[in-house]
Coordinates of C-alpha atoms in Angstrom, one line a residue:
X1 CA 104.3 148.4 111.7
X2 CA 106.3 145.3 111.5
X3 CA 108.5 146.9 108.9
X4 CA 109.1 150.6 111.4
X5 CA 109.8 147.6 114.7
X6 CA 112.5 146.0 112.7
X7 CA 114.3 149.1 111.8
X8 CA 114.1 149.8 115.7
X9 CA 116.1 146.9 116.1
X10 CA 118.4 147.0 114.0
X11 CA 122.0 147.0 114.9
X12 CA 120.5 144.7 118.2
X13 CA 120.8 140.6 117.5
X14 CA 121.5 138.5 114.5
X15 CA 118.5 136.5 115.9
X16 CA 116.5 139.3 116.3
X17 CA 116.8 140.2 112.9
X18 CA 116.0 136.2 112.1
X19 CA 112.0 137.4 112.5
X20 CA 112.0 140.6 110.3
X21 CA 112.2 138.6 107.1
X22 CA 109.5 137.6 104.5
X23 CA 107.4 134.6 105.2
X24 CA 109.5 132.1 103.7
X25 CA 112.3 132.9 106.4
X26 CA 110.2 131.8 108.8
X27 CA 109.7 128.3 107.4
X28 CA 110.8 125.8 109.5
X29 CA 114.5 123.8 108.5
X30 CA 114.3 120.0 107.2
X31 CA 114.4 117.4 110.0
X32 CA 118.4 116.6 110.2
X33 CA 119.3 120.0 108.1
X34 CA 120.5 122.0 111.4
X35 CA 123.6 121.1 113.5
X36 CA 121.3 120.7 116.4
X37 CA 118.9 118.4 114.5
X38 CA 122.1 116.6 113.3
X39 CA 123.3 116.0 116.7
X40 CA 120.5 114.6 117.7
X41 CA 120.1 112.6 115.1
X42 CA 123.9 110.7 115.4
X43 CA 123.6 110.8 119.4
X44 CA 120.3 108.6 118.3
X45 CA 121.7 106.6 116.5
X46 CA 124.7 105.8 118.4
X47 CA 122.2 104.7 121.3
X48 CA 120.7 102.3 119.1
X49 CA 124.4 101.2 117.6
X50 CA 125.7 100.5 121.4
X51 CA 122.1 97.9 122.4
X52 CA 122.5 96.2 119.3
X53 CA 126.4 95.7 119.9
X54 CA 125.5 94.7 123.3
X55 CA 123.6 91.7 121.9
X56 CA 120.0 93.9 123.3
X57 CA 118.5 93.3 119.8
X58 CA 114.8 93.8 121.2
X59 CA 115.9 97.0 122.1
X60 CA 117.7 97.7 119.3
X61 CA 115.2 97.4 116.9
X62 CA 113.0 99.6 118.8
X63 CA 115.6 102.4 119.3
X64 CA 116.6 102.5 115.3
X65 CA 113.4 102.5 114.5
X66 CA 112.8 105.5 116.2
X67 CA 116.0 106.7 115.2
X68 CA 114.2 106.4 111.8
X69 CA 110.9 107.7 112.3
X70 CA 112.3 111.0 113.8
X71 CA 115.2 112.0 111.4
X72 CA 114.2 110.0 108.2
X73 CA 116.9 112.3 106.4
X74 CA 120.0 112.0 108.6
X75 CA 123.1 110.4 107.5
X76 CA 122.5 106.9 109.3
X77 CA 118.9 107.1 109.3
X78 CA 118.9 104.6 106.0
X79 CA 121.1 102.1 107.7
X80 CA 119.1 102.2 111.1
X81 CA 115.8 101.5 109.0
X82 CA 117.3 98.5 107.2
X83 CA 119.0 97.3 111.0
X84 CA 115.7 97.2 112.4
X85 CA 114.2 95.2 109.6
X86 CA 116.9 93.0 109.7
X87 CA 117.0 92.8 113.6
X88 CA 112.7 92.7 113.4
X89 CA 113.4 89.9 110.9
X90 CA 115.7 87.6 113.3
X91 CA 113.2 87.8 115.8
X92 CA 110.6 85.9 114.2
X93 CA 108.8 89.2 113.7
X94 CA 108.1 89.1 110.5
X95 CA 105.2 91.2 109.7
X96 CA 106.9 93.9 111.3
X97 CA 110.1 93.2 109.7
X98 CA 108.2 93.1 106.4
X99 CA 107.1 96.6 107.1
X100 CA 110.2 97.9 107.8
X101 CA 112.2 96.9 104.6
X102 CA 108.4 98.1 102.7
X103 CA 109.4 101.6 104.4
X104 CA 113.2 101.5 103.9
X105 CA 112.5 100.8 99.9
X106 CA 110.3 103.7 99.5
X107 CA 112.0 106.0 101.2
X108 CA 115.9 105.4 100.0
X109 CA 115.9 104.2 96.3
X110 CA 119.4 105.4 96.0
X111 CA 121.2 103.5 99.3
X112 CA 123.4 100.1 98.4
X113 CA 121.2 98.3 100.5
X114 CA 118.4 99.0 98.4
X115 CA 118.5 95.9 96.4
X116 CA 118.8 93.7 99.8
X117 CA 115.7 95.4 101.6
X118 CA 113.4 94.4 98.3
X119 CA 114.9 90.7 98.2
X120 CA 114.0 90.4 101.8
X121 CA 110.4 92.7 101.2
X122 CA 109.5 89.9 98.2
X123 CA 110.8 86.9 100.0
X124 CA 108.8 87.7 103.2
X125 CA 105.4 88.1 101.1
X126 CA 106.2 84.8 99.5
X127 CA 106.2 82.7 103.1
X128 CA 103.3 85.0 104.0
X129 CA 101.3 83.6 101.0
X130 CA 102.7 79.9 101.6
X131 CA 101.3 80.6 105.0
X132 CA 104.5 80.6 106.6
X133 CA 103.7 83.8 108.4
X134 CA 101.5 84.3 111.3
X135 CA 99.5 87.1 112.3
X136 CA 100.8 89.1 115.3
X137 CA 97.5 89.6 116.6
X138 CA 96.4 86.1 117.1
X139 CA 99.0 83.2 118.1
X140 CA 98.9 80.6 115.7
X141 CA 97.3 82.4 112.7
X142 CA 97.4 83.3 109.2
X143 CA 97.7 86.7 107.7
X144 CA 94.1 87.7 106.8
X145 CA 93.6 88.2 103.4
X146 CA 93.8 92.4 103.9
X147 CA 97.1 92.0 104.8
X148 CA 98.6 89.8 102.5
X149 CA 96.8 91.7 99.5
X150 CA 98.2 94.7 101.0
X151 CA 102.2 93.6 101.1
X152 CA 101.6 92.0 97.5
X153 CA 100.8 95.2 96.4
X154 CA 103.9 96.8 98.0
X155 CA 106.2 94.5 96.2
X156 CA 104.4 94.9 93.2
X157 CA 104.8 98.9 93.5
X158 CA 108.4 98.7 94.7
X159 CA 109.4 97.7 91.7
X160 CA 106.6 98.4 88.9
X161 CA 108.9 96.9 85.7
X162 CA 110.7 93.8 87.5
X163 CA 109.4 90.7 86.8
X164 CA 108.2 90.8 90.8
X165 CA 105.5 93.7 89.8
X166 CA 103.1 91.2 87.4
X167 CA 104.2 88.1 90.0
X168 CA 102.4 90.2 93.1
X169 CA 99.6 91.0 90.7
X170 CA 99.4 87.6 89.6
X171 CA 99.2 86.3 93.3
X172 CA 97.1 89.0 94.6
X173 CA 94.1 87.7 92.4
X174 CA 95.3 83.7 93.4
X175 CA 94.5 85.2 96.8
X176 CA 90.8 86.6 96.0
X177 CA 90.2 83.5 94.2
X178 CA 91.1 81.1 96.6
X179 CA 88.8 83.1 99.0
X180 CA 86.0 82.6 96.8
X181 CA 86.0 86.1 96.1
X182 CA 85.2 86.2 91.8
X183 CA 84.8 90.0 91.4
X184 CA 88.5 90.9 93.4
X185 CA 90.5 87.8 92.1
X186 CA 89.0 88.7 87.9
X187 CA 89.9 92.2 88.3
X188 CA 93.5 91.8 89.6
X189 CA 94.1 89.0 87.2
X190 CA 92.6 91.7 84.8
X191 CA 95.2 94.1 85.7
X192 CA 97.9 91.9 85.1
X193 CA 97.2 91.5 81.3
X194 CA 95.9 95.3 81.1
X195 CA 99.7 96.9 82.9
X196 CA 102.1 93.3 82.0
X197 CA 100.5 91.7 79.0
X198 CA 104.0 90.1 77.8
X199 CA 104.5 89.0 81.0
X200 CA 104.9 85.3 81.9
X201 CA 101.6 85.9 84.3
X202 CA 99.3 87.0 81.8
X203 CA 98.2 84.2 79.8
X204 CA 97.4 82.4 83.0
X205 CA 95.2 85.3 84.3
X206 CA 93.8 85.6 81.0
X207 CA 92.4 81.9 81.4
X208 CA 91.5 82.1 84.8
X209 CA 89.0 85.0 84.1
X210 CA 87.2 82.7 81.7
X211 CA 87.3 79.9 84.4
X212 CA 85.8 81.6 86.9
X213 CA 83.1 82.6 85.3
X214 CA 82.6 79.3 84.6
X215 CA 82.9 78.5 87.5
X216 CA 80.1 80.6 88.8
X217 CA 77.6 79.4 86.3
X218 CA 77.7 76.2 87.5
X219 CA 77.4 77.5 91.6
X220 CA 73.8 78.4 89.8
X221 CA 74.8 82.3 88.4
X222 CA 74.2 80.9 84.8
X223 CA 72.7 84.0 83.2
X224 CA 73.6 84.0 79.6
X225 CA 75.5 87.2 80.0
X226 CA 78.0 85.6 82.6
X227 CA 78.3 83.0 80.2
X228 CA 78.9 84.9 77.4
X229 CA 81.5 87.1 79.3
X230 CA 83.1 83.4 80.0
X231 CA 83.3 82.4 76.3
X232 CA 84.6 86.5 75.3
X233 CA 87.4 85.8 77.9
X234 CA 88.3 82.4 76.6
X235 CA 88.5 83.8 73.2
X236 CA 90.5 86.8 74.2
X237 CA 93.1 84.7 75.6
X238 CA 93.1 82.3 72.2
X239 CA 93.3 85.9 70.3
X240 CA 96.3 87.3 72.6
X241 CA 98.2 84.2 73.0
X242 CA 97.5 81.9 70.4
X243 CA 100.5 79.4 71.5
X244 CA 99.7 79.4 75.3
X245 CA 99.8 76.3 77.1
X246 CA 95.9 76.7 77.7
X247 CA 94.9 77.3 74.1
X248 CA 93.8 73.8 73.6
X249 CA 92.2 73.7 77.2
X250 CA 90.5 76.8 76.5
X251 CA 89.5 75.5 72.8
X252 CA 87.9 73.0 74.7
X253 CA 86.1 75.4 77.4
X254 CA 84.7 77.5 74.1
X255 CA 83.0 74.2 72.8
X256 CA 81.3 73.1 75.9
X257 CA 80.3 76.4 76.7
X258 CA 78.6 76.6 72.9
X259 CA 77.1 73.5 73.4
X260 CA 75.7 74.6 76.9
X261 CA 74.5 77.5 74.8
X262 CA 72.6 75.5 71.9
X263 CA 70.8 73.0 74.7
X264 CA 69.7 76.4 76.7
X265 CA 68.1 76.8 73.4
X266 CA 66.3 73.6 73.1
X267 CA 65.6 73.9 76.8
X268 CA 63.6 77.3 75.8
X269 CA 61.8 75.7 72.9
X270 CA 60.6 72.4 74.5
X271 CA 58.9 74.7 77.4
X272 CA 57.4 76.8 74.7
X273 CA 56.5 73.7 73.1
X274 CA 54.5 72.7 76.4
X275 CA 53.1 76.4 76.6
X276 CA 51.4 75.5 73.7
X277 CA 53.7 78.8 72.6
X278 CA 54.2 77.3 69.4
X279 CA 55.6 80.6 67.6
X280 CA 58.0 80.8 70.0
X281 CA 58.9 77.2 70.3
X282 CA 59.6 77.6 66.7
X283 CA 61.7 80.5 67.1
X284 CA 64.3 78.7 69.6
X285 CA 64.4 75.7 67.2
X286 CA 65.8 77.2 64.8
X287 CA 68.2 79.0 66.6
X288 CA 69.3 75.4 67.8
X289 CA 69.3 74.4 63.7
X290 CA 71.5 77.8 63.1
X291 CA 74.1 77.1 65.8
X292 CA 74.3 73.2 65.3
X293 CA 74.7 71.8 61.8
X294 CA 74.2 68.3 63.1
X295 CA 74.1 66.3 66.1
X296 CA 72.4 65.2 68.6
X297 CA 71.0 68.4 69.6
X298 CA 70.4 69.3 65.7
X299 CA 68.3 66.4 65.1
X300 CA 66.0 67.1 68.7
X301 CA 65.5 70.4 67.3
X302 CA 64.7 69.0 63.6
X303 CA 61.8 66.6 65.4
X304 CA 60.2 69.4 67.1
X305 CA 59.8 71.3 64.2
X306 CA 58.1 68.6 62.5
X307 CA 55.8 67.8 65.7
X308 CA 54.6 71.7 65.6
X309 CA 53.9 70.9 61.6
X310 CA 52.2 67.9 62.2
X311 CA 50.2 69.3 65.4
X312 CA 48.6 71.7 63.5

């Protein structure tokens, strides 16, 4: 039916004809491909162009930016992204402004103002995690820790083999862990020797994993397996990067941590001991005897032996 109604009108109106053809005709053009959309577009941007020349920078920024938004392909629409950064940026708006360059480097890898916008995108996340940028919600404020881990994780995409990629990383986790939050700072500190294990970030996230598990033992989590998964972290980072400048700190985390482990044995024995659990008691001081060839702890173990011997 649709094929007999175009015949009919055939020989009527080029845009006529326009609906006759296959379903792929009828797709609609690229924002800024048509010489209307185009038009719009530069009449757009020339609006913007005219309050920012007029010192109106307020204005301005909000007129490029919607500029922007509406014909992300057009000719000027690069250059009226990174003018509204720039002009968001002078103002003191900073979050915004940060947002701005974030969208202007994923959208127009190839513009000579790319390099700029991610120099200004990793410079802004730095204040923000000095705390050198408030939140635009409260007056006074810090960025909450959403927000900063989410712009740390733009610069670190922008620009996944820079050096600034394992830096973010790195820095997200600093943020988790200065939060108190263990699980969120050891698994980005993870990721940093996992994607960028020659970078200059990853021995140092290496050792923090180990410390923080330490660090939770002694806030009272000291299961052994959180201990053991302390010690296997400590040891990773001696195996991976045998010269670090922590290899002697985390020589010396390894030793305290197996000395914890020997005295939770003698712990175990000497309440066994009490129990009147003597098999047991036996059992655990041994283990101390196997682990410690001497010491202090070696010779504690050595007496209860003999004092099970002698009690029975």
């Amino acid at each position: 039916m649709k094929h007999m109604l175009c015949l009919a009108l055939l020989g009527l109106t080029p845009l006529l004809l326009n609906s006759c053809g296959s379903d792929a005709d009828e797709t609609p053009p690229l924002v800024g491909s048509t010489q209307t959309n185009a038009g719009a577009a530069g009449s757009a941007y020339q609006k913007a162009l005219a309050a920012d020349q007029a010192g109106n920078s307020k204005k301005a920024a909000k007129l490029y930016g919607k500029m922007a938004d509406a014909y992300p392909t057009a000719p000027d629409a690069a250059q009226a992204r990174f003018r509204q950064a720039q002009l968001l940026e002078q103002q003191g708006e900073m979050v915004a402004a940060f947002d701005a360059y974030s969208t202007f480097v994923k959208r127009y890898p190839g513009s000579k103002l790319y390099s700029q916008a991610l120099e200004r995108e990793k410079a802004i996340s730095q204040m923000a995690l000095d705390g050198n940028v408030k939140s635009g919600f409260l007056l006074g404020s810090k960025l909450d820790t959403t927000k900063l881990v989410e712009m740390l994780g733009k610069v670190r995409d922008a620009a996944p083999q820079a050096a600034s990629a394992p830096k973010a990383q790195f820095q997200i986790g600093q943020v988790y862990q200065e939060k108190g939050k263990a699980a969120e700072s050891i698994a980005a500190y993870r990721k940093v020797v996992a994607d960028w294990p020659d970078s200059t970030q990853a021995p140092e996230a290496q050792y923090r994993i180990g410390m923080i598990l330490i660090e939770q033992a002694k806030r009272g989590n000291q299961d052994t397996g959180n201990l053991d998964r302390a010690r296997e972290a400590l040891e990773d980072y001696l195996s991976l990067y045998p010269n670090g400048a922590r290899a002697g700190a985390a020589k010396s985390q390894i030793s305290q941590l197996n000395q914890q482990d020997v005295q939770r044995s003698l712990d175990v024995a000497n309440f066994y001991k009490r129990k009147g659990d003597h098999e047991s008691a036996r059992f655990y001081y041994r283990e101390v005897l196997k682990k410690h060839g001497s010491g202090p702890l070696h010779d504690q173990a050595q007496a209860g032996l003999k004092s099970l011997s002698s009690a029975e």
